Amino acid sequence: MATWANLGLQDSSSPLMEQLNFFHDHTLLILTMITILVGYIMGMLMFNKFTNRYLLHGQTIEIIWTVLPAIILMFIAFPSLRLLYLMDEINTPSITLKSVGHQWYWSYEYSDFLNLEFDSYMVPTNELETNGFRLLDVDNRVVLPMNNQIRILVTATDVLHSWTVPSLGVKVDATPGRLNQLNFLINRPGLFFGQCSEICGANHSFMPIVIE
């Protein structure tokens, strides 16, 4: 879960989130290089007094500053597309969880079992245990196995919601009348916290998700 003054992404708990972390760092490095280069060139333009009396055209430099950004964009696009396809891949799941968004709580169904469903509400601050997390703990947690492919089906009954667990790299919209599917694998034990990430009304901030 996010902690105080944590400006980066959360520690990954799934292979996909690990790859997303790497991609973030990779892109940030490219952006840093571009910023430094452009900043340096702009600084040089402002402070030098050089002039070229014989400069009539600049086709060479124009080719360079057209082709170079295109190559840089390819270095961002290919890893990005690879990740997009990886995140969409559905590997034979061991277990299926259905998550239904309501105003303002989640209800879950384990589709592989008969009549195994429950609602998950946020624990109000006045009922919180001393070791509980305010606005993040729920009365019924989702229990999922580790090192297993998990399929989650997400929908809603009233308005748009978004089922999000940052440390698993999972974010999927819950749309009324539509079933969205996602696949993930948890590679370490723990409690993973998330929240609804689509503004869904007055109590949007008070419908957290906890995976155990």
Short mmCIF file of C-alpha atoms in Angstrom, two decimals:
data_model
loop_
_atom_site.label_atom_id
_atom_site.label_comp_id
_atom_site.label_asym_id
_atom_site.label_seq_id
_atom_site.Cartn_x
_atom_site.Cartn_y
_atom_site.Cartn_z
CA MET A 1 0.00 0.00 0.00
CA ALA A 2 1.06 3.63 -0.39
CA THR A 3 2.96 5.08 2.59
CA TRP A 4 3.81 8.62 3.68
CA ALA A 5 5.79 10.73 1.15
CA ASN A 6 5.78 7.84 -1.32
CA LEU A 7 6.11 9.68 -4.62
CA GLY A 8 6.89 6.64 -6.80
CA LEU A 9 4.82 3.62 -7.73
CA GLN A 10 4.03 0.99 -5.11
CA ASP A 11 6.19 -2.13 -4.80
CA SER A 12 5.01 -4.71 -7.27
CA SER A 13 3.21 -7.86 -6.14
CA SER A 14 2.69 -9.32 -9.59
CA PRO A 15 4.93 -9.93 -12.65
CA LEU A 16 2.89 -7.45 -14.70
CA MET A 17 3.32 -4.65 -12.18
CA GLU A 18 7.06 -5.40 -12.13
CA GLN A 19 7.15 -4.92 -15.91
CA LEU A 20 5.09 -1.71 -15.59
CA ASN A 21 7.64 -0.43 -13.05
CA PHE A 22 10.50 -1.19 -15.44
CA PHE A 23 8.66 0.51 -18.31
CA HIS A 24 8.02 3.58 -16.16
CA ASP A 25 11.74 3.86 -15.32
CA HIS A 26 12.72 3.26 -18.96
CA THR A 27 10.40 6.03 -20.22
CA LEU A 28 11.46 8.41 -17.44
CA LEU A 29 15.10 7.96 -18.45
CA ILE A 30 14.28 8.82 -22.09
CA LEU A 31 12.27 11.88 -20.97
CA THR A 32 15.14 13.03 -18.73
CA MET A 33 17.60 12.73 -21.62
CA ILE A 34 15.30 14.72 -23.94
CA THR A 35 14.73 17.44 -21.30
CA ILE A 36 18.47 17.83 -20.63
CA LEU A 37 19.32 17.96 -24.35
CA VAL A 38 16.60 20.49 -25.22
CA GLY A 39 17.41 22.57 -22.13
CA TYR A 40 21.11 22.61 -23.03
CA ILE A 41 20.40 23.64 -26.65
CA MET A 42 18.03 26.43 -25.54
CA GLY A 43 20.61 27.66 -23.03
CA MET A 44 23.31 27.70 -25.69
CA LEU A 45 21.02 29.60 -28.08
CA MET A 46 20.44 32.30 -25.50
CA PHE A 47 24.01 32.78 -24.39
CA ASN A 48 26.26 32.36 -27.43
CA LYS A 49 27.01 35.07 -29.95
CA PHE A 50 27.94 32.82 -32.90
CA THR A 51 26.51 33.51 -36.32
CA ASN A 52 26.96 31.76 -39.67
CA ARG A 53 26.97 34.15 -42.65
CA TYR A 54 26.88 31.30 -45.17
CA LEU A 55 23.85 29.44 -43.77
CA LEU A 56 21.20 29.38 -46.50
CA HIS A 57 19.41 26.11 -45.73
CA GLY A 58 19.51 23.45 -43.03
CA GLN A 59 18.28 20.25 -44.66
CA THR A 60 20.78 18.02 -42.84
CA ILE A 61 19.80 19.23 -39.38
CA GLU A 62 16.10 19.10 -40.31
CA ILE A 63 16.47 15.45 -41.34
CA ILE A 64 18.26 14.73 -38.04
CA TRP A 65 15.65 16.44 -35.86
CA THR A 66 12.83 14.67 -37.70
CA VAL A 67 14.31 11.16 -37.74
CA LEU A 68 15.81 11.18 -34.23
CA PRO A 69 12.48 11.81 -32.36
CA ALA A 70 10.84 9.11 -34.51
CA ILE A 71 13.51 6.61 -33.42
CA ILE A 72 13.13 7.68 -29.77
CA LEU A 73 9.34 7.21 -30.02
CA MET A 74 9.91 3.67 -31.32
CA PHE A 75 12.00 2.93 -28.21
CA ILE A 76 8.94 3.92 -26.14
CA ALA A 77 6.24 2.41 -28.39
CA PHE A 78 7.58 -1.16 -28.75
CA PRO A 79 7.95 -1.93 -25.01
CA SER A 80 4.58 -0.22 -24.44
CA LEU A 81 2.77 -2.36 -27.04
CA ARG A 82 4.43 -5.52 -25.70
CA LEU A 83 3.10 -4.68 -22.23
CA LEU A 84 -0.39 -3.87 -23.51
CA TYR A 85 -0.62 -7.29 -25.17
CA LEU A 86 0.79 -9.03 -22.08
CA MET A 87 -1.81 -7.36 -19.87
CA ASP A 88 -4.62 -8.46 -22.18
CA GLU A 89 -3.44 -12.07 -22.35
CA ILE A 90 -5.73 -14.55 -20.58
CA ASN A 91 -3.79 -17.61 -19.39
CA THR A 92 -5.89 -20.58 -18.25
CA PRO A 93 -7.12 -19.22 -14.90
CA SER A 94 -7.19 -21.39 -11.75
CA ILE A 95 -9.94 -19.30 -10.18
CA THR A 96 -12.51 -16.74 -11.34
CA LEU A 97 -13.64 -13.82 -9.21
CA LYS A 98 -16.56 -11.62 -10.20
CA SER A 99 -16.60 -8.11 -8.80
CA VAL A 100 -19.72 -5.95 -9.00
CA GLY A 101 -19.57 -2.24 -8.22
CA HIS A 102 -22.48 -0.58 -6.38
CA GLN A 103 -23.02 2.87 -4.91
CA TRP A 104 -20.91 2.65 -2.73
CA TYR A 105 -19.56 -0.83 -2.03
CA TRP A 106 -18.28 -3.86 -3.91
CA SER A 107 -19.88 -7.29 -4.01
CA TYR A 108 -17.92 -10.40 -4.98
CA GLU A 109 -18.84 -13.81 -6.35
CA TYR A 110 -16.54 -16.82 -6.64
CA SER A 111 -17.97 -18.27 -9.84
CA ASP A 112 -16.25 -21.68 -9.42
CA PHE A 113 -18.21 -22.40 -6.23
CA LEU A 114 -21.93 -22.60 -5.55
CA ASN A 115 -23.50 -19.69 -3.64
CA LEU A 116 -20.23 -18.11 -2.55
CA GLU A 117 -20.84 -14.39 -2.68
CA PHE A 118 -20.59 -11.48 -0.25
CA ASP A 119 -20.65 -7.69 -0.01
CA SER A 120 -17.57 -5.72 0.98
CA TYR A 121 -18.14 -2.41 2.78
CA MET A 122 -15.59 0.04 4.16
CA VAL A 123 -15.16 -0.16 7.94
CA PRO A 124 -16.31 3.20 9.37
CA THR A 125 -13.67 5.12 11.35
CA ASN A 126 -15.57 4.78 14.64
CA GLU A 127 -15.63 0.95 14.30
CA LEU A 128 -11.98 0.59 13.24
CA GLU A 129 -9.58 -1.65 15.17
CA THR A 130 -6.38 -0.01 16.43
CA ASN A 131 -4.35 -1.80 13.72
CA GLY A 132 -6.82 -0.97 10.92
CA PHE A 133 -6.27 1.48 8.08
CA ARG A 134 -8.69 4.40 7.95
CA LEU A 135 -10.71 4.58 4.70
CA LEU A 136 -8.93 1.46 3.39
CA ASP A 137 -10.08 -1.48 5.51
CA VAL A 138 -13.21 -3.48 4.67
CA ASP A 139 -15.47 -5.83 6.64
CA ASN A 140 -15.10 -8.72 4.14
CA ARG A 141 -11.80 -9.10 2.31
CA VAL A 142 -11.29 -10.87 -1.00
CA VAL A 143 -9.18 -13.98 -0.37
CA LEU A 144 -7.14 -15.15 -3.38
CA PRO A 145 -4.41 -17.76 -3.83
CA MET A 146 -0.80 -16.84 -4.53
CA ASN A 147 1.14 -18.05 -7.62
CA ASN A 148 -2.08 -18.87 -9.47
CA GLN A 149 -3.57 -17.28 -12.56
CA ILE A 150 -6.65 -15.36 -11.44
CA ARG A 151 -9.36 -14.09 -13.77
CA ILE A 152 -11.49 -11.21 -12.59
CA LEU A 153 -14.78 -10.24 -14.21
CA VAL A 154 -15.84 -6.70 -13.40
CA THR A 155 -19.21 -5.03 -13.86
CA ALA A 156 -21.47 -2.52 -12.10
CA THR A 157 -25.16 -2.17 -11.31
CA ASP A 158 -25.66 1.60 -11.30
CA VAL A 159 -22.89 3.97 -12.47
CA LEU A 160 -19.30 3.67 -13.69
CA HIS A 161 -16.80 2.38 -11.13
CA SER A 162 -13.20 1.25 -11.52
CA TRP A 163 -11.72 -1.78 -9.72
CA THR A 164 -8.11 -0.84 -8.97
CA VAL A 165 -5.27 -2.45 -7.02
CA PRO A 166 -2.06 -0.48 -7.74
CA SER A 167 0.47 -3.00 -6.38
CA LEU A 168 -0.93 -5.68 -8.72
CA GLY A 169 -0.99 -3.35 -11.72
CA VAL A 170 -4.74 -3.93 -12.06
CA LYS A 171 -7.25 -1.28 -13.10
CA VAL A 172 -10.45 -2.21 -14.90
CA ASP A 173 -13.62 -0.18 -15.44
CA ALA A 174 -16.88 -1.48 -14.00
CA THR A 175 -19.54 -0.53 -16.53
CA PRO A 176 -23.27 -1.26 -16.07
CA GLY A 177 -24.48 -3.86 -18.59
CA ARG A 178 -20.96 -4.84 -19.58
CA LEU A 179 -18.53 -7.49 -18.32
CA ASN A 180 -14.82 -6.61 -18.38
CA GLN A 181 -12.23 -9.33 -17.94
CA LEU A 182 -8.69 -9.17 -16.59
CA ASN A 183 -6.01 -11.66 -15.65
CA PHE A 184 -3.35 -11.37 -12.93
CA LEU A 185 -1.03 -13.41 -10.73
CA ILE A 186 -0.05 -12.54 -7.15
CA ASN A 187 3.57 -13.54 -6.54
CA ARG A 188 3.88 -12.78 -2.82
CA PRO A 189 1.63 -13.05 0.23
CA GLY A 190 0.19 -9.98 1.93
CA LEU A 191 -2.65 -7.50 2.07
CA PHE A 192 -3.17 -5.48 -1.10
CA PHE A 193 -5.26 -2.32 -0.93
CA GLY A 194 -7.07 -0.49 -3.69
CA GLN A 195 -9.88 1.98 -4.19
CA CYS A 196 -12.54 2.82 -6.74
CA SER A 197 -10.82 4.95 -9.40
CA GLU A 198 -13.78 6.33 -11.31
CA ILE A 199 -15.77 9.18 -9.75
CA CYS A 200 -19.08 7.52 -8.94
CA GLY A 201 -20.95 9.89 -6.67
CA ALA A 202 -20.95 11.25 -3.13
CA ASN A 203 -19.19 8.32 -1.42
CA HIS A 204 -16.72 7.56 -4.21
CA SER A 205 -13.82 7.83 -1.72
CA PHE A 206 -15.36 5.26 0.61
CA MET A 207 -15.45 2.00 -1.36
CA PRO A 208 -12.01 0.42 -0.89
CA ILE A 209 -10.78 -2.99 -2.05
CA VAL A 210 -8.69 -5.34 0.09
CA ILE A 211 -7.14 -8.55 -1.25
CA GLU A 212 -5.70 -11.05 1.23
#
